[in-house]
Amino acid sequence: MVADFKEEVIKFKYDSLVTLDFTGTNISLSDQDGHLLMYTNGMGVHGNNHAPIPGLDTIGYGNYWERFNVKNYLPDGSDWPSGLPIYQAVTMLPNFDQGHYMLFYPKYTLVIENNTEVLNTSALLEAKISTDVNGLPSAALNKKKVIGLGTL
């Protein structure tokens, strides 16, 4: 589904190019006119063309991430990171002075405690996203920069 905010009443429409499932997503970023810039389902970041932003096809990879990566699902035989079915705690911020965007995201890890699987956040990571000549997110400048460790 794609939400169109250009009118007073929001319109929703189906788009077959949208392969990043919104059932697990918690964030999207639009420009001041409401045009989509990028969005995430906690497993990867897609741009306004609904394709992964180079270098951000995978974020927060770990054993919990892999649990929701559906193997050989897409028509071309590639995997489908279906989305983390939890609150993802991902934050996207523009850095207008520097001409890029910042992405902050957790890494979730499944551990066994007392014979029970427990989901922990093991790190908080940062990525810097460059922009193209039109100001659209274009590629990860850095990724996996650890800015916090331990259970968050």
PDB file of C-alpha atoms in Angstrom:
ATOM      1  CA  MET A   1       0.000   0.000   0.000  1.00  0.00           C
ATOM      2  CA  VAL A   2       1.065   3.554  -0.719  1.00  0.00           C
ATOM      3  CA  ALA A   3      -0.381   6.546   1.123  1.00  0.00           C
ATOM      4  CA  ASP A   4      -0.846   9.724  -0.940  1.00  0.00           C
ATOM      5  CA  PHE A   5      -0.874  12.813   1.292  1.00  0.00           C
ATOM      6  CA  LYS A   6      -1.218  15.346  -1.563  1.00  0.00           C
ATOM      7  CA  GLU A   7      -4.954  15.850  -0.992  1.00  0.00           C
ATOM      8  CA  GLU A   8      -6.863  16.813   2.126  1.00  0.00           C
ATOM      9  CA  VAL A   9      -8.162  13.252   2.369  1.00  0.00           C
ATOM     10  CA  ILE A  10      -5.348  10.672   2.409  1.00  0.00           C
ATOM     11  CA  LYS A  11      -5.671   8.179  -0.452  1.00  0.00           C
ATOM     12  CA  PHE A  12      -4.335   4.638  -0.218  1.00  0.00           C
ATOM     13  CA  LYS A  13      -3.514   2.600  -3.298  1.00  0.00           C
ATOM     14  CA  TYR A  14      -1.887  -0.723  -4.101  1.00  0.00           C
ATOM     15  CA  ASP A  15       1.541  -0.631  -5.742  1.00  0.00           C
ATOM     16  CA  SER A  16       3.071  -3.931  -6.876  1.00  0.00           C
ATOM     17  CA  LEU A  17       6.573  -2.412  -6.645  1.00  0.00           C
ATOM     18  CA  VAL A  18       6.288  -2.045  -2.881  1.00  0.00           C
ATOM     19  CA  THR A  19       8.029  -5.147  -1.529  1.00  0.00           C
ATOM     20  CA  LEU A  20       8.924  -3.786   1.889  1.00  0.00           C
ATOM     21  CA  ASP A  21       5.949  -4.897   3.949  1.00  0.00           C
ATOM     22  CA  PHE A  22       4.478  -2.172   6.149  1.00  0.00           C
ATOM     23  CA  THR A  23       2.946  -4.583   8.681  1.00  0.00           C
ATOM     24  CA  GLY A  24       6.135  -4.396  10.705  1.00  0.00           C
ATOM     25  CA  THR A  25       7.288  -0.921   9.801  1.00  0.00           C
ATOM     26  CA  ASN A  26       7.336   1.974  12.168  1.00  0.00           C
ATOM     27  CA  ILE A  27       8.882   4.828  10.223  1.00  0.00           C
ATOM     28  CA  SER A  28       8.831   6.623   6.923  1.00  0.00           C
ATOM     29  CA  LEU A  29      10.290  10.008   6.070  1.00  0.00           C
ATOM     30  CA  SER A  30       8.780  12.521   3.668  1.00  0.00           C
ATOM     31  CA  ASP A  31       9.887  15.937   2.465  1.00  0.00           C
ATOM     32  CA  GLN A  32       8.095  19.170   3.351  1.00  0.00           C
ATOM     33  CA  ASP A  33       5.615  18.612   0.492  1.00  0.00           C
ATOM     34  CA  GLY A  34       4.710  15.115   1.665  1.00  0.00           C
ATOM     35  CA  HIS A  35       6.725  13.242  -0.994  1.00  0.00           C
ATOM     36  CA  LEU A  36       8.133   9.958   0.281  1.00  0.00           C
ATOM     37  CA  LEU A  37      11.910   9.944   0.782  1.00  0.00           C
ATOM     38  CA  MET A  38      12.559   6.597   2.485  1.00  0.00           C
ATOM     39  CA  TYR A  39      11.051   4.028   4.835  1.00  0.00           C
ATOM     40  CA  THR A  40      12.041   0.961   6.808  1.00  0.00           C
ATOM     41  CA  ASN A  41      10.556  -2.215   8.215  1.00  0.00           C
ATOM     42  CA  GLY A  42      13.423  -2.563  10.687  1.00  0.00           C
ATOM     43  CA  MET A  43      15.334  -4.923   8.382  1.00  0.00           C
ATOM     44  CA  GLY A  44      16.281  -2.655   5.474  1.00  0.00           C
ATOM     45  CA  VAL A  45      15.699   0.853   4.156  1.00  0.00           C
ATOM     46  CA  HIS A  46      13.960   1.545   0.847  1.00  0.00           C
ATOM     47  CA  GLY A  47      13.909   4.819  -1.065  1.00  0.00           C
ATOM     48  CA  ASN A  48      10.996   6.511  -2.784  1.00  0.00           C
ATOM     49  CA  ASN A  49      11.404   4.120  -5.732  1.00  0.00           C
ATOM     50  CA  HIS A  50      10.612   1.200  -3.352  1.00  0.00           C
ATOM     51  CA  ALA A  51      14.051  -0.325  -3.921  1.00  0.00           C
ATOM     52  CA  PRO A  52      16.707  -0.745  -1.228  1.00  0.00           C
ATOM     53  CA  ILE A  53      18.968   2.251  -0.746  1.00  0.00           C
ATOM     54  CA  PRO A  54      22.483   1.011  -1.653  1.00  0.00           C
ATOM     55  CA  GLY A  55      24.240  -0.166   1.483  1.00  0.00           C
ATOM     56  CA  LEU A  56      21.013  -0.232   3.509  1.00  0.00           C
ATOM     57  CA  ASP A  57      19.400  -3.401   2.150  1.00  0.00           C
ATOM     58  CA  THR A  58      20.190  -4.902   5.565  1.00  0.00           C
ATOM     59  CA  ILE A  59      20.211  -3.065   8.909  1.00  0.00           C
ATOM     60  CA  GLY A  60      20.611  -4.543  12.374  1.00  0.00           C
ATOM     61  CA  TYR A  61      21.492  -7.991  11.026  1.00  0.00           C
ATOM     62  CA  GLY A  62      21.580 -10.825  13.550  1.00  0.00           C
ATOM     63  CA  ASN A  63      19.883 -14.049  14.555  1.00  0.00           C
ATOM     64  CA  TYR A  64      16.539 -12.310  15.203  1.00  0.00           C
ATOM     65  CA  TRP A  65      16.691 -10.513  11.822  1.00  0.00           C
ATOM     66  CA  GLU A  66      17.287 -13.813  10.038  1.00  0.00           C
ATOM     67  CA  ARG A  67      14.138 -15.307  11.582  1.00  0.00           C
ATOM     68  CA  PHE A  68      12.010 -12.935   9.432  1.00  0.00           C
ATOM     69  CA  ASN A  69      14.041 -13.219   6.238  1.00  0.00           C
ATOM     70  CA  VAL A  70      11.870 -15.348   3.916  1.00  0.00           C
ATOM     71  CA  LYS A  71      14.198 -17.328   1.633  1.00  0.00           C
ATOM     72  CA  ASN A  72      13.663 -17.373  -2.168  1.00  0.00           C
ATOM     73  CA  TYR A  73      10.357 -15.500  -1.853  1.00  0.00           C
ATOM     74  CA  LEU A  74      10.488 -12.800  -4.526  1.00  0.00           C
ATOM     75  CA  PRO A  75       9.826 -13.585  -8.227  1.00  0.00           C
ATOM     76  CA  ASP A  76      13.539 -13.283  -9.044  1.00  0.00           C
ATOM     77  CA  GLY A  77      14.330 -15.889  -6.371  1.00  0.00           C
ATOM     78  CA  SER A  78      15.787 -13.432  -3.891  1.00  0.00           C
ATOM     79  CA  ASP A  79      14.992 -13.326  -0.212  1.00  0.00           C
ATOM     80  CA  TRP A  80      12.339 -11.071   1.309  1.00  0.00           C
ATOM     81  CA  PRO A  81      13.132  -9.368   4.611  1.00  0.00           C
ATOM     82  CA  SER A  82       9.487  -9.361   5.688  1.00  0.00           C
ATOM     83  CA  GLY A  83       9.800  -6.918   8.594  1.00  0.00           C
ATOM     84  CA  LEU A  84      10.354  -7.193  12.301  1.00  0.00           C
ATOM     85  CA  PRO A  85       6.979  -7.690  14.011  1.00  0.00           C
ATOM     86  CA  ILE A  86       7.933  -5.525  16.977  1.00  0.00           C
ATOM     87  CA  TYR A  87       8.410  -1.870  17.779  1.00  0.00           C
ATOM     88  CA  GLN A  88      11.637  -1.217  15.958  1.00  0.00           C
ATOM     89  CA  ALA A  89      12.965   1.964  17.594  1.00  0.00           C
ATOM     90  CA  VAL A  90      14.378   3.260  14.290  1.00  0.00           C
ATOM     91  CA  THR A  91      14.889   7.010  13.935  1.00  0.00           C
ATOM     92  CA  MET A  92      15.559   8.941  10.711  1.00  0.00           C
ATOM     93  CA  LEU A  93      16.689  12.563  10.887  1.00  0.00           C
ATOM     94  CA  PRO A  94      17.684  15.070   8.220  1.00  0.00           C
ATOM     95  CA  ASN A  95      20.995  16.866   8.659  1.00  0.00           C
ATOM     96  CA  PHE A  96      20.400  19.824   6.367  1.00  0.00           C
ATOM     97  CA  ASP A  97      23.680  21.576   7.211  1.00  0.00           C
ATOM     98  CA  GLN A  98      25.668  18.548   6.061  1.00  0.00           C
ATOM     99  CA  GLY A  99      23.346  17.519   3.191  1.00  0.00           C
ATOM    100  CA  HIS A 100      22.640  13.993   4.406  1.00  0.00           C
ATOM    101  CA  TYR A 101      20.303  11.958   6.615  1.00  0.00           C
ATOM    102  CA  MET A 102      21.056  10.084   9.805  1.00  0.00           C
ATOM    103  CA  LEU A 103      19.598   6.680  10.640  1.00  0.00           C
ATOM    104  CA  PHE A 104      19.712   5.257  14.158  1.00  0.00           C
ATOM    105  CA  TYR A 105      18.673   1.638  14.647  1.00  0.00           C
ATOM    106  CA  PRO A 106      19.008  -1.207  17.176  1.00  0.00           C
ATOM    107  CA  LYS A 107      20.463  -4.648  16.717  1.00  0.00           C
ATOM    108  CA  TYR A 108      18.229  -7.279  18.258  1.00  0.00           C
ATOM    109  CA  THR A 109      19.672 -10.546  19.509  1.00  0.00           C
ATOM    110  CA  LEU A 110      17.891 -13.699  20.661  1.00  0.00           C
ATOM    111  CA  VAL A 111      19.509 -15.297  23.699  1.00  0.00           C
ATOM    112  CA  ILE A 112      18.550 -18.287  25.801  1.00  0.00           C
ATOM    113  CA  GLU A 113      17.947 -17.592  29.482  1.00  0.00           C
ATOM    114  CA  ASN A 114      16.575 -20.345  31.730  1.00  0.00           C
ATOM    115  CA  ASN A 115      15.612 -22.439  28.668  1.00  0.00           C
ATOM    116  CA  THR A 116      13.579 -19.528  27.271  1.00  0.00           C
ATOM    117  CA  GLU A 117      14.303 -17.368  24.239  1.00  0.00           C
ATOM    118  CA  VAL A 118      14.683 -13.727  25.247  1.00  0.00           C
ATOM    119  CA  LEU A 119      14.916 -10.832  22.805  1.00  0.00           C
ATOM    120  CA  ASN A 120      17.526  -8.220  23.713  1.00  0.00           C
ATOM    121  CA  THR A 121      18.774  -5.083  22.056  1.00  0.00           C
ATOM    122  CA  SER A 122      22.515  -5.625  22.010  1.00  0.00           C
ATOM    123  CA  ALA A 123      23.600  -2.379  20.331  1.00  0.00           C
ATOM    124  CA  LEU A 124      22.461   0.943  18.965  1.00  0.00           C
ATOM    125  CA  LEU A 125      23.901   1.659  15.544  1.00  0.00           C
ATOM    126  CA  GLU A 126      24.151   4.682  13.269  1.00  0.00           C
ATOM    127  CA  ALA A 127      24.269   5.105   9.507  1.00  0.00           C
ATOM    128  CA  LYS A 128      24.840   8.257   7.506  1.00  0.00           C
ATOM    129  CA  ILE A 129      22.895   8.433   4.226  1.00  0.00           C
ATOM    130  CA  SER A 130      24.091  10.597   1.339  1.00  0.00           C
ATOM    131  CA  THR A 131      21.754  12.514  -0.943  1.00  0.00           C
ATOM    132  CA  ASP A 132      21.705  12.929  -4.706  1.00  0.00           C
ATOM    133  CA  VAL A 133      21.479  16.253  -6.586  1.00  0.00           C
ATOM    134  CA  ASN A 134      17.713  16.306  -5.924  1.00  0.00           C
ATOM    135  CA  GLY A 135      18.151  15.869  -2.168  1.00  0.00           C
ATOM    136  CA  LEU A 136      16.889  12.262  -2.225  1.00  0.00           C
ATOM    137  CA  PRO A 137      18.561   9.576  -0.079  1.00  0.00           C
ATOM    138  CA  SER A 138      21.009   7.782  -2.382  1.00  0.00           C
ATOM    139  CA  ALA A 139      23.499   5.560  -0.516  1.00  0.00           C
ATOM    140  CA  ALA A 140      24.905   4.671   2.887  1.00  0.00           C
ATOM    141  CA  LEU A 141      28.071   6.649   3.590  1.00  0.00           C
ATOM    142  CA  ASN A 142      28.735   4.582   6.670  1.00  0.00           C
ATOM    143  CA  LYS A 143      26.798   1.824   8.317  1.00  0.00           C
ATOM    144  CA  LYS A 144      27.005  -0.201  11.510  1.00  0.00           C
ATOM    145  CA  LYS A 145      28.720   2.548  13.486  1.00  0.00           C
ATOM    146  CA  VAL A 146      28.130   1.422  17.074  1.00  0.00           C
ATOM    147  CA  ILE A 147      27.056   4.304  19.301  1.00  0.00           C
ATOM    148  CA  GLY A 148      25.742   2.246  22.227  1.00  0.00           C
ATOM    149  CA  LEU A 149      26.356  -1.258  23.581  1.00  0.00           C
ATOM    150  CA  GLY A 150      24.461  -3.483  25.945  1.00  0.00           C
ATOM    151  CA  THR A 151      20.795  -4.083  26.557  1.00  0.00           C
ATOM    152  CA  LEU A 152      19.008  -0.878  25.729  1.00  0.00           C
TER     153      LEU A 152
END
